[in-house]
CSV table of N, CA and C in Angstrom, one decimal:
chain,number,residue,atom,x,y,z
U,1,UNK,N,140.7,146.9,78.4
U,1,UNK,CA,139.9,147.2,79.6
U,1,UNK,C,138.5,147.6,79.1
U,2,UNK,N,138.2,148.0,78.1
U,2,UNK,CA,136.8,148.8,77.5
U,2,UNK,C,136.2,147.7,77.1
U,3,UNK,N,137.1,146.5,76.4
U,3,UNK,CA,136.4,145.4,76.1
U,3,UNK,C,135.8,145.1,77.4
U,4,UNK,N,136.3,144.7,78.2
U,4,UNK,CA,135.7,144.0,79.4
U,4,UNK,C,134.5,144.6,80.0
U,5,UNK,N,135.1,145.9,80.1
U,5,UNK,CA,133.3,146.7,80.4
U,5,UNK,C,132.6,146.8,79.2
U,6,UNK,N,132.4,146.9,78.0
U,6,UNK,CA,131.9,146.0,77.2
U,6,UNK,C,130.8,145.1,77.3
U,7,UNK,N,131.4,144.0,77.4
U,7,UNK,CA,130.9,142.6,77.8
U,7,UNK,C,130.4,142.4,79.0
U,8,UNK,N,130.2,143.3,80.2
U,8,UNK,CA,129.9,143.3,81.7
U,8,UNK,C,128.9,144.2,81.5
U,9,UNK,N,128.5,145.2,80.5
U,9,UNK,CA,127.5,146.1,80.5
U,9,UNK,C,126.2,145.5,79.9
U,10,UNK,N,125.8,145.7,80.3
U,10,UNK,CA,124.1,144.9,80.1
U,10,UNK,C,123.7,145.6,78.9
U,11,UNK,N,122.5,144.6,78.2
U,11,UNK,CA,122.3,144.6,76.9
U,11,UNK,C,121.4,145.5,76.7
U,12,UNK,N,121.0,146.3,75.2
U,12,UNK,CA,119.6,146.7,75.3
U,12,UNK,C,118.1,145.8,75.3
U,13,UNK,N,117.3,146.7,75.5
U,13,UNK,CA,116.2,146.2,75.1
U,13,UNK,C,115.8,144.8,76.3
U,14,UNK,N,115.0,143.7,75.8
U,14,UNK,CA,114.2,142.9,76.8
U,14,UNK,C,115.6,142.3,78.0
U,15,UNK,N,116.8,141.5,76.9
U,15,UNK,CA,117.5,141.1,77.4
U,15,UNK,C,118.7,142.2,78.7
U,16,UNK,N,118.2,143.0,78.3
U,16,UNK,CA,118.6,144.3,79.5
U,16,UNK,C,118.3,143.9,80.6
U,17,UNK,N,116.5,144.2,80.3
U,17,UNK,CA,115.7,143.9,81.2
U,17,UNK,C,115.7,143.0,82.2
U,18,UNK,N,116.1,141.4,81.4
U,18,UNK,CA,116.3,140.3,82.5
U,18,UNK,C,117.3,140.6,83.4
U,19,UNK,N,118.1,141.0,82.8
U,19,UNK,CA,119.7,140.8,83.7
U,19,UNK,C,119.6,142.0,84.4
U,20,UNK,N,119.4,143.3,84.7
U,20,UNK,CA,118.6,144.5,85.6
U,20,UNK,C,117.5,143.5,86.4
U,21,UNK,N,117.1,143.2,86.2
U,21,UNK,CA,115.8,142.4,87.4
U,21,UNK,C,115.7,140.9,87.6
U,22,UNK,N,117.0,140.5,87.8
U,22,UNK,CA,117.4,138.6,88.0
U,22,UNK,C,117.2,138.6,88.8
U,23,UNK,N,117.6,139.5,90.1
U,23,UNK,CA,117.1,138.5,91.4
U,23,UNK,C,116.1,138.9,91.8
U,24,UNK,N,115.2,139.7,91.3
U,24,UNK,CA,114.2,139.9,91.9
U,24,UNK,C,112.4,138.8,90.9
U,25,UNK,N,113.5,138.3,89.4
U,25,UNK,CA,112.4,137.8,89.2
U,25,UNK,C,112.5,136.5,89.5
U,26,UNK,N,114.1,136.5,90.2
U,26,UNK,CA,114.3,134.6,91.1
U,26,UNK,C,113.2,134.4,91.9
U,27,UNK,N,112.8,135.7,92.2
U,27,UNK,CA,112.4,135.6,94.1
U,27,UNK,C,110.8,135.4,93.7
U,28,UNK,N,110.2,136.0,92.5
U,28,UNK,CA,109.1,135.8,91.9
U,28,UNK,C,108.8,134.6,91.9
U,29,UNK,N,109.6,133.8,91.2
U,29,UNK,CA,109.6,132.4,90.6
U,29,UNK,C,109.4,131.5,91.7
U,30,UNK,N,110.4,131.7,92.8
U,30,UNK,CA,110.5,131.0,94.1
U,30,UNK,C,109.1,131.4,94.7
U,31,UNK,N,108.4,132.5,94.6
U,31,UNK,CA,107.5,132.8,95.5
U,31,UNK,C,106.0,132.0,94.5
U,32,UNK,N,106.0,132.0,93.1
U,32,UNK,CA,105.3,131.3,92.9
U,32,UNK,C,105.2,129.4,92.7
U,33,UNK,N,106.1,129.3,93.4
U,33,UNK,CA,106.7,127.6,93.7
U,33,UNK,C,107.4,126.7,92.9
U,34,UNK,N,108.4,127.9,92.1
U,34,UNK,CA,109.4,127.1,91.3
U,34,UNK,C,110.1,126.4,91.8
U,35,UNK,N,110.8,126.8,93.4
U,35,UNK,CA,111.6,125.8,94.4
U,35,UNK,C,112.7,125.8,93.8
U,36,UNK,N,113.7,124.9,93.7
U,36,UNK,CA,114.7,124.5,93.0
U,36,UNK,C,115.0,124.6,91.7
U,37,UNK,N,114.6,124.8,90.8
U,37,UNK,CA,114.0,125.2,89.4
U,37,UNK,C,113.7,126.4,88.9
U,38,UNK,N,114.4,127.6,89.9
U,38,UNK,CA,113.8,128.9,89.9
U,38,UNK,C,115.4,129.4,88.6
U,39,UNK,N,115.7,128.8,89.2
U,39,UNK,CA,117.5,129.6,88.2
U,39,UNK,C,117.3,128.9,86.8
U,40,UNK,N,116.9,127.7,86.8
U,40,UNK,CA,116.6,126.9,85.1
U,40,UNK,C,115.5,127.5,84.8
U,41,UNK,N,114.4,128.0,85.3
U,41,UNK,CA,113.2,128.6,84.8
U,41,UNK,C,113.5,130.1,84.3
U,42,UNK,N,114.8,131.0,84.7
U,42,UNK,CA,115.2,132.0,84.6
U,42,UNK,C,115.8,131.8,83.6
U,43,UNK,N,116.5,131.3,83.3
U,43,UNK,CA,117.2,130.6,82.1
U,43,UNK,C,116.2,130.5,80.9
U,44,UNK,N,115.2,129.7,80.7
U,44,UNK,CA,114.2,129.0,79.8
U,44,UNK,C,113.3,130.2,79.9
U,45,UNK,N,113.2,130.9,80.9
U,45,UNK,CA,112.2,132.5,80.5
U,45,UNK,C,113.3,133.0,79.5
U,46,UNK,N,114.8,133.5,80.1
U,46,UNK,CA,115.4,134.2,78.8
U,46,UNK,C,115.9,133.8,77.5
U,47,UNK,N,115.7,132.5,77.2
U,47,UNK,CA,115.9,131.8,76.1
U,47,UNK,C,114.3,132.6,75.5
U,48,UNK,N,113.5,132.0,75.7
U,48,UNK,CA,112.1,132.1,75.2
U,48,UNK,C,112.0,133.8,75.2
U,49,UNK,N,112.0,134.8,75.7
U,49,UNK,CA,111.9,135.9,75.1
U,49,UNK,C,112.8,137.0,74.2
U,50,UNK,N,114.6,135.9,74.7
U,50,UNK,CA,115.2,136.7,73.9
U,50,UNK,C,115.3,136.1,72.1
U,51,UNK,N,114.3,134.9,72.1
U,51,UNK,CA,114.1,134.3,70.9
U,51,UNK,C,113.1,134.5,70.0
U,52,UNK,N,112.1,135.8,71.0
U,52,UNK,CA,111.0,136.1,70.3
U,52,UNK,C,111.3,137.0,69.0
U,53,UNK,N,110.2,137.9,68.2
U,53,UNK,CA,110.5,138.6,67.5
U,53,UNK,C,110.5,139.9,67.7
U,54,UNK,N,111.9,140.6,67.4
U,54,UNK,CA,111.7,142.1,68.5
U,54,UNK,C,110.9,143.0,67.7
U,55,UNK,N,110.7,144.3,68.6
U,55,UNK,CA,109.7,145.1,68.8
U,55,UNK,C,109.9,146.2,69.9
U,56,UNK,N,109.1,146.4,69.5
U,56,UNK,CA,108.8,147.6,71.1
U,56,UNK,C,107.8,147.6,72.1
U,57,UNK,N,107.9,147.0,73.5
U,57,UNK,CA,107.0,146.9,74.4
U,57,UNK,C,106.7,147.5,75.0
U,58,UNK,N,105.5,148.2,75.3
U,58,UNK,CA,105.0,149.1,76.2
U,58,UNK,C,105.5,149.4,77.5
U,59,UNK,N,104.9,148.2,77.6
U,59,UNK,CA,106.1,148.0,79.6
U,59,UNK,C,107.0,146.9,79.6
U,60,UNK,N,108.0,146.6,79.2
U,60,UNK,CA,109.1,145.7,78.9
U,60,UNK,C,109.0,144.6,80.2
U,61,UNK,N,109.1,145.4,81.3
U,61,UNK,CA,109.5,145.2,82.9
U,61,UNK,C,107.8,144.0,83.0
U,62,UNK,N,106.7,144.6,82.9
U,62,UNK,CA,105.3,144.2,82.8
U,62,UNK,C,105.4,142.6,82.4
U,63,UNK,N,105.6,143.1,80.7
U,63,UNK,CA,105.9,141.8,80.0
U,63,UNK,C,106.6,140.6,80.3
U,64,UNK,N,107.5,140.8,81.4
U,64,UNK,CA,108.6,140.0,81.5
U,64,UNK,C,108.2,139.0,82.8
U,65,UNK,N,107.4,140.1,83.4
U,65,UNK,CA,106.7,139.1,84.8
U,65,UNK,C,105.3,138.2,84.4
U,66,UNK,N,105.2,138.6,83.3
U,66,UNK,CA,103.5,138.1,82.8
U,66,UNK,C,103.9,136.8,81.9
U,67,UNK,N,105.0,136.6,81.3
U,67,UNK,CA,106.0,135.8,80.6
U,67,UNK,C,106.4,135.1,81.6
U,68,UNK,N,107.1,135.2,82.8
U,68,UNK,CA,107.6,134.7,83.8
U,68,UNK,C,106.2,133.5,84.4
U,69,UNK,N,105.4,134.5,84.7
U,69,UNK,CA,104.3,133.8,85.2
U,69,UNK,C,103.4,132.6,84.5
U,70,UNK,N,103.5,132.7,83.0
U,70,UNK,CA,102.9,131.6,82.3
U,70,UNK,C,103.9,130.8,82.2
U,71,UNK,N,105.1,131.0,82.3
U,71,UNK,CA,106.5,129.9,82.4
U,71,UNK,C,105.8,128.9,83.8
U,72,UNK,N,105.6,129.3,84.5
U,72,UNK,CA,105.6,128.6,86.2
U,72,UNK,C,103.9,127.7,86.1
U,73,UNK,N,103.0,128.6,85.2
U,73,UNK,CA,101.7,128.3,84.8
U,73,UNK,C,102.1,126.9,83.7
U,74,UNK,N,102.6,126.8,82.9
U,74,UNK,CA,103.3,125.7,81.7
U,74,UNK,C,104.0,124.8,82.5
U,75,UNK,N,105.1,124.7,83.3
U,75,UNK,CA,105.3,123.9,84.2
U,75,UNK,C,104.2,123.5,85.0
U,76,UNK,N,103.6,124.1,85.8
U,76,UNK,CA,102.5,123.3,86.6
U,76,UNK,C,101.8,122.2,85.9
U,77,UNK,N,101.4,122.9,85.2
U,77,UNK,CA,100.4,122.2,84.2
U,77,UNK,C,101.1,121.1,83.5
U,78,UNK,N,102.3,121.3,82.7
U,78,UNK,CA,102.8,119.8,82.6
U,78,UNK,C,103.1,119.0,83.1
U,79,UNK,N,103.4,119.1,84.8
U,79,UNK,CA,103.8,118.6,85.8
U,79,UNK,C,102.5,117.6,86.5
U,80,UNK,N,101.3,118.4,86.0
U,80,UNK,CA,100.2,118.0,86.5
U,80,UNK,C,99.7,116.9,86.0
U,81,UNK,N,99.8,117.4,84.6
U,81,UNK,CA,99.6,115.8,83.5
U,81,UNK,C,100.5,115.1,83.4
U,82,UNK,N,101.5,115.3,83.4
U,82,UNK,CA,102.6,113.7,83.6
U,82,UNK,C,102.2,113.4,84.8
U,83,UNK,N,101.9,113.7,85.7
U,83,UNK,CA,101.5,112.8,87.0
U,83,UNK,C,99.7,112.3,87.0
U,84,UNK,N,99.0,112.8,86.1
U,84,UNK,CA,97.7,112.2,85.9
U,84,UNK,C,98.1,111.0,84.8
U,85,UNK,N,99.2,111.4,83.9
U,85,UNK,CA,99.5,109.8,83.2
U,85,UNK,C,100.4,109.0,83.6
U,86,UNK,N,100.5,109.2,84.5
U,86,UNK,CA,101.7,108.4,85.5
U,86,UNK,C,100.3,107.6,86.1
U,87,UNK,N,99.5,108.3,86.9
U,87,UNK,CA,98.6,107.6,87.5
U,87,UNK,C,97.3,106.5,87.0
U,88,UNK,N,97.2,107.0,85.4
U,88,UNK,CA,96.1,106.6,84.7
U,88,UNK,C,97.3,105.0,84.1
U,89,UNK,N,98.6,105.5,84.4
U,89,UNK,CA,99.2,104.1,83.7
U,89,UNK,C,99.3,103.1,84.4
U,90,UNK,N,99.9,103.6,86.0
U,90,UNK,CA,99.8,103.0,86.8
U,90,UNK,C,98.4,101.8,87.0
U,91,UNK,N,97.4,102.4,87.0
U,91,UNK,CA,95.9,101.7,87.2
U,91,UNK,C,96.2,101.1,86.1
U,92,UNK,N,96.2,101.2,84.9
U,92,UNK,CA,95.8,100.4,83.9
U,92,UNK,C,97.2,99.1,83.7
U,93,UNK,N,98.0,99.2,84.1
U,93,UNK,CA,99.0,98.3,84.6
U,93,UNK,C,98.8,97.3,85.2
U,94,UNK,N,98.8,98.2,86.7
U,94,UNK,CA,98.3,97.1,87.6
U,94,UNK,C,96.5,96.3,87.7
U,95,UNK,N,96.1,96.7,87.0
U,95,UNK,CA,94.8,96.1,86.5
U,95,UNK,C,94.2,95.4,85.4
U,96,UNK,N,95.3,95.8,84.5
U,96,UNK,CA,95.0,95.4,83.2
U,96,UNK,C,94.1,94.2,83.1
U,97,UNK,N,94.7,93.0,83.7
U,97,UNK,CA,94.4,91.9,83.0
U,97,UNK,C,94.2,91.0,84.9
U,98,UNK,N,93.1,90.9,85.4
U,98,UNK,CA,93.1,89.9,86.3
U,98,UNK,C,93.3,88.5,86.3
U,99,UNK,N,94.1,87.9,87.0
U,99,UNK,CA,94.1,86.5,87.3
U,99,UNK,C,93.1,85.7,86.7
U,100,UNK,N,92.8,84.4,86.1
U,100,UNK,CA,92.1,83.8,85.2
U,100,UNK,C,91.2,83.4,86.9
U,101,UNK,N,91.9,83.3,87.5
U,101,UNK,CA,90.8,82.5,88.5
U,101,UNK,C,90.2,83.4,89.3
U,102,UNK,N,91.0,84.6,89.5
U,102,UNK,CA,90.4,86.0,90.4
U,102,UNK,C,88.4,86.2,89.5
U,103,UNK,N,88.7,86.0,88.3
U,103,UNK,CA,87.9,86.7,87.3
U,103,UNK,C,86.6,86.0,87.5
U,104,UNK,N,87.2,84.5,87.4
U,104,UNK,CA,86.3,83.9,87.7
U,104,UNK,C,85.6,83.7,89.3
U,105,UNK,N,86.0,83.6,90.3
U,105,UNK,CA,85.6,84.0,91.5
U,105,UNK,C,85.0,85.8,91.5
U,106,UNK,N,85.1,86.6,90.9
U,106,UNK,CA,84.2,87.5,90.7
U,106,UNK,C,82.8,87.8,90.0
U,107,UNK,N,82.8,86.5,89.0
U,107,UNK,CA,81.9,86.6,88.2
U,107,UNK,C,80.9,85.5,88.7
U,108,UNK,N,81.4,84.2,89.3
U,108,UNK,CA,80.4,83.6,90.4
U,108,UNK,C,80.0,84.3,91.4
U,109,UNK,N,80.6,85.4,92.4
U,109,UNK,CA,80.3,86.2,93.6
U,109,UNK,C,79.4,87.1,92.5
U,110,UNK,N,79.3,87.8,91.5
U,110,UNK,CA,78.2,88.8,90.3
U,110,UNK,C,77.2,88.0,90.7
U,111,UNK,N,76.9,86.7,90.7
U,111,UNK,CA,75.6,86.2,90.4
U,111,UNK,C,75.3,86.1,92.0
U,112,UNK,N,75.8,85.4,92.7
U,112,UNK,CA,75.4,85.6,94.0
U,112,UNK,C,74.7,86.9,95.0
U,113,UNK,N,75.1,87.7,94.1
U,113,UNK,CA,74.5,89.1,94.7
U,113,UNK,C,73.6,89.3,93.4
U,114,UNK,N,73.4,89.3,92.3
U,114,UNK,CA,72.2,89.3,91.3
U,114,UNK,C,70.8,88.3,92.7
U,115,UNK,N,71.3,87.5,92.4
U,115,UNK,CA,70.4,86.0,93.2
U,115,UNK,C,69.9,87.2,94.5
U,116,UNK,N,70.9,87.5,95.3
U,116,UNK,CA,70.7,87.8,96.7
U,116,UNK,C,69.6,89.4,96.5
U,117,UNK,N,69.6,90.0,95.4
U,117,UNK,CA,68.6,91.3,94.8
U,117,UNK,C,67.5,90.7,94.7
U,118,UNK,N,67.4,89.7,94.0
U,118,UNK,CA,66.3,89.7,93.3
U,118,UNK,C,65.4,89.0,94.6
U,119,UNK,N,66.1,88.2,95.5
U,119,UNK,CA,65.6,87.7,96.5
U,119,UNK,C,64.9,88.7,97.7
U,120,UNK,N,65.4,90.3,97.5
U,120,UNK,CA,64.4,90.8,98.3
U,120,UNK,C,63.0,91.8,97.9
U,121,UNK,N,62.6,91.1,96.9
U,121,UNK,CA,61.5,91.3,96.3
U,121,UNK,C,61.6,92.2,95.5
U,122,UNK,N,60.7,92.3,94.4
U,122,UNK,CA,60.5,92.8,93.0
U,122,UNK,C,60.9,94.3,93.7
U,123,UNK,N,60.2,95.1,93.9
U,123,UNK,CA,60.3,96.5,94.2
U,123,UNK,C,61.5,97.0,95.1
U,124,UNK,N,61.8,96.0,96.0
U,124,UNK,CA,63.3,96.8,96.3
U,124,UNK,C,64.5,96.0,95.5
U,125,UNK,N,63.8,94.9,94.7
U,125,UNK,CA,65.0,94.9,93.7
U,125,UNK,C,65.1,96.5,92.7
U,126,UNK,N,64.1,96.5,92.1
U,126,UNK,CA,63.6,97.6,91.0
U,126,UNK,C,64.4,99.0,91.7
U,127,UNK,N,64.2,99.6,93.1
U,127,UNK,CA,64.1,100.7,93.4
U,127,UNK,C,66.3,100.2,93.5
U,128,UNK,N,66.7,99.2,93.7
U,128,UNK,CA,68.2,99.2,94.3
U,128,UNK,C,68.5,99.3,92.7
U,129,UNK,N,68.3,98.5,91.5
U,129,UNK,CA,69.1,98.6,90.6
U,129,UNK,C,68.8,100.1,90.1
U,130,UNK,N,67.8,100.8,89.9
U,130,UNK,CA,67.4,102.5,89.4
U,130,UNK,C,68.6,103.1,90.3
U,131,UNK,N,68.4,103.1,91.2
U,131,UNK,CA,69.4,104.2,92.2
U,131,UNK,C,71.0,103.8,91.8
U,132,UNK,N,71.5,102.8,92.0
U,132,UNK,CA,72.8,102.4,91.8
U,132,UNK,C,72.9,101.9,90.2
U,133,UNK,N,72.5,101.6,89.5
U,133,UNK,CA,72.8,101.0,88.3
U,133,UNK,C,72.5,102.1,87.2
U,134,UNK,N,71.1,102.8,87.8
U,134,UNK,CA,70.7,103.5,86.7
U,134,UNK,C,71.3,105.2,86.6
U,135,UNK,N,70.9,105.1,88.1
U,135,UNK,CA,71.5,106.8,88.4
U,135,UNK,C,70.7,107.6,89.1
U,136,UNK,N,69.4,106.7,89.1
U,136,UNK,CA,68.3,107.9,89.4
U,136,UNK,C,68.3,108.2,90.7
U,137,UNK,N,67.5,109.5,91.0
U,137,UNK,CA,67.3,109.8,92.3
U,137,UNK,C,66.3,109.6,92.8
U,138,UNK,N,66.5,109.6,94.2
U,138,UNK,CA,65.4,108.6,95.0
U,138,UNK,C,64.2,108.8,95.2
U,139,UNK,N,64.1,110.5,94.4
U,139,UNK,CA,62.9,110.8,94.6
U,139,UNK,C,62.2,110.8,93.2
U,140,UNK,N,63.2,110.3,92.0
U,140,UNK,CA,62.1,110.0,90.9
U,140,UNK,C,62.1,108.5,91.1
U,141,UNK,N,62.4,108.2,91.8
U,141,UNK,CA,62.1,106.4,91.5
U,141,UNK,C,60.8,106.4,92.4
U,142,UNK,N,60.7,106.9,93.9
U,142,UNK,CA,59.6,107.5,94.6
U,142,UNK,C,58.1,107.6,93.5
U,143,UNK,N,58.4,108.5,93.0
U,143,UNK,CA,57.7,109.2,92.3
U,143,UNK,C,57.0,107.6,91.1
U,144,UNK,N,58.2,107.5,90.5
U,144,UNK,CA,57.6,106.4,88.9
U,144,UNK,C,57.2,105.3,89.7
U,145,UNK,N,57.2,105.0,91.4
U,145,UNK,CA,56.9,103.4,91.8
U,145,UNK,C,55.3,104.0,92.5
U,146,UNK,N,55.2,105.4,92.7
U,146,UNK,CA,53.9,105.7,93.4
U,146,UNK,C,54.5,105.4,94.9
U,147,UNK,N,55.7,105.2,95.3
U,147,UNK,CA,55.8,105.1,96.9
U,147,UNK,C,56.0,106.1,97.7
U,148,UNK,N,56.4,106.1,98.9
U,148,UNK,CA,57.3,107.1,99.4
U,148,UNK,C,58.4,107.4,99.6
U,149,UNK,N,59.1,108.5,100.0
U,149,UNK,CA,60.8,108.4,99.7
U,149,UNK,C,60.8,107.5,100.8
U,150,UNK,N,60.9,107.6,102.1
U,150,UNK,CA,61.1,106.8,103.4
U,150,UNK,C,60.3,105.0,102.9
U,151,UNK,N,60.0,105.0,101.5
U,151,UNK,CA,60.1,103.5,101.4
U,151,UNK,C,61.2,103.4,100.2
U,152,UNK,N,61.3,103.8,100.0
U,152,UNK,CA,62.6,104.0,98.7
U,152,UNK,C,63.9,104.3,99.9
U,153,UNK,N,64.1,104.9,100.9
U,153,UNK,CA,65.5,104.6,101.7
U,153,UNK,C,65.8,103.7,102.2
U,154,UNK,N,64.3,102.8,102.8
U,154,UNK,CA,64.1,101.7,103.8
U,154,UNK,C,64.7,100.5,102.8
U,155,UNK,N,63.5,100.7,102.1
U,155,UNK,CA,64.4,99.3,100.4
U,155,UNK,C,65.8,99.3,100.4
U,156,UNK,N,66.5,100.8,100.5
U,156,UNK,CA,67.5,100.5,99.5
U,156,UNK,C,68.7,100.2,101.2
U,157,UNK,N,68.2,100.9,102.2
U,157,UNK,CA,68.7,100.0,103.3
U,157,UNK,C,68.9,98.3,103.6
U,158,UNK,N,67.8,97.8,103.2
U,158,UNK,CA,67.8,96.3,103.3
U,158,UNK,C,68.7,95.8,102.2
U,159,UNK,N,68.9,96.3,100.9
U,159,UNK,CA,69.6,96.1,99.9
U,159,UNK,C,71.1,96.1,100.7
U,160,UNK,N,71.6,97.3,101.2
U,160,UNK,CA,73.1,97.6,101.5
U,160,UNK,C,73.1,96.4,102.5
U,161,UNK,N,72.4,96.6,103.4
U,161,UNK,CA,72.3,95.4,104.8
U,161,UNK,C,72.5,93.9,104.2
U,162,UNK,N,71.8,93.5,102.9
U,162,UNK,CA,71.8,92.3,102.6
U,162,UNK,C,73.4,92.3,101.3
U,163,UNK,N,73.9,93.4,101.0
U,163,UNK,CA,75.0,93.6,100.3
U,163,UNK,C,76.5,93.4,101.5
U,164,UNK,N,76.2,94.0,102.3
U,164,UNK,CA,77.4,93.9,103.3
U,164,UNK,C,77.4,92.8,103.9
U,165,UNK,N,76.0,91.6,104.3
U,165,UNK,CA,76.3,90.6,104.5
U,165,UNK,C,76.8,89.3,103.6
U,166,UNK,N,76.7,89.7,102.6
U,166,UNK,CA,77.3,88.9,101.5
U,166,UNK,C,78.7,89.4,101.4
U,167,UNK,N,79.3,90.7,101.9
U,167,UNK,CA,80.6,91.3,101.7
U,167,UNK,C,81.5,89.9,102.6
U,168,UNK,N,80.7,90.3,103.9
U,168,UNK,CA,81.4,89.4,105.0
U,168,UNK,C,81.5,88.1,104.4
U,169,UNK,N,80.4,87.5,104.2
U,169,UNK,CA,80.4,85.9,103.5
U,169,UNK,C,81.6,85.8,102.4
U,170,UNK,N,81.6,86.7,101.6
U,170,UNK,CA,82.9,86.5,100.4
U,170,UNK,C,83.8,86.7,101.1
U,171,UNK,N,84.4,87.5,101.8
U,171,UNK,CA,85.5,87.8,102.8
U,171,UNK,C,85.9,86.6,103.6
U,172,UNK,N,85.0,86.1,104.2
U,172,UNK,CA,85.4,84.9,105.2
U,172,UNK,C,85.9,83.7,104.2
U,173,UNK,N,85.5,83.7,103.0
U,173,UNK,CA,86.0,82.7,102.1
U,173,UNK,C,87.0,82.3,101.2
């Protein structure tokens, strides 16, 4: 019988600590959005500090929720990057390699809108490729053409206007 209470009496030290405060650091875990995962994360917290190297902790109890919390912090965060390379594979999967003829019907449609730029005159070609190509802002291209911003938006209006009507024209085809 002494064995049994024994073995049912809680341990010293950190591993005390877990098993004195399990359900309340479930509810922790749960409340920081462990969800379903809260009893294996209670698990993998007590693995990971009863594997540390002992010592003496100031506030045992402290330690154990600050531990707990970078557990939930380390999940997220791996959770977050397997799903950013989930996504980054996904794209590069499904994009990898375009159709031989897709590629080329893109790269005839490239020049057709080159053609269709350069066709609305030097300066609102110059002001559309700086803004979109180059990066700049509308008020230093303003500025390096000597114009004004309200001719730098009007240009780059005729540009989009004469861009969307080529959208429609490839579309219809």
């Amino acid at each position: 019988m002494n064995d049994a209470k024994e073995r049912m009496a809680p341990s010293q030290g950190i591993e005390g600590m877990l098993l004195a405060n399990r359900d309340r650091l479930i509810r922790f875990l749960l409340a920081r959005g462990a969800g379903e995962a809260a009893e294996d994360m209670f698990q993998e917290l007590w693995l990971r500090l009863s594997a540390r190297p002992g010592g003496p902790i100031a506030d045992p109890l402290s330690y154990i929720y600050r531990a707990a919390n970078n557990l939930v912090l380390d999940r997220y965060r791996s959770a977050r990057q397997a799903g950013l390379r989930e996504q980054d594979w996904g794209a590069v999967s499904v994009g990898a390699e375009p159709a031989v003829d897709q590629a080329l019907i893109s790269r005839e449609q490239l020049i057709h809108v080159d053609v269709a730029i350069d066709a609305l005159g030097e300066r609102c070609a110059r002001i559309f490729r700086s803004f979109r190509l180059e990066g700049k802002s509308q008020r230093i291209i303003a500025a390096e053409l000597g114009v004004s911003l309200s001719t730098v938006e009007s240009d780059l209006r005729k540009a989009y206007d004469m861009l969307a009507a080529l959208r429609r024209q490839f579309d219809e085809q």
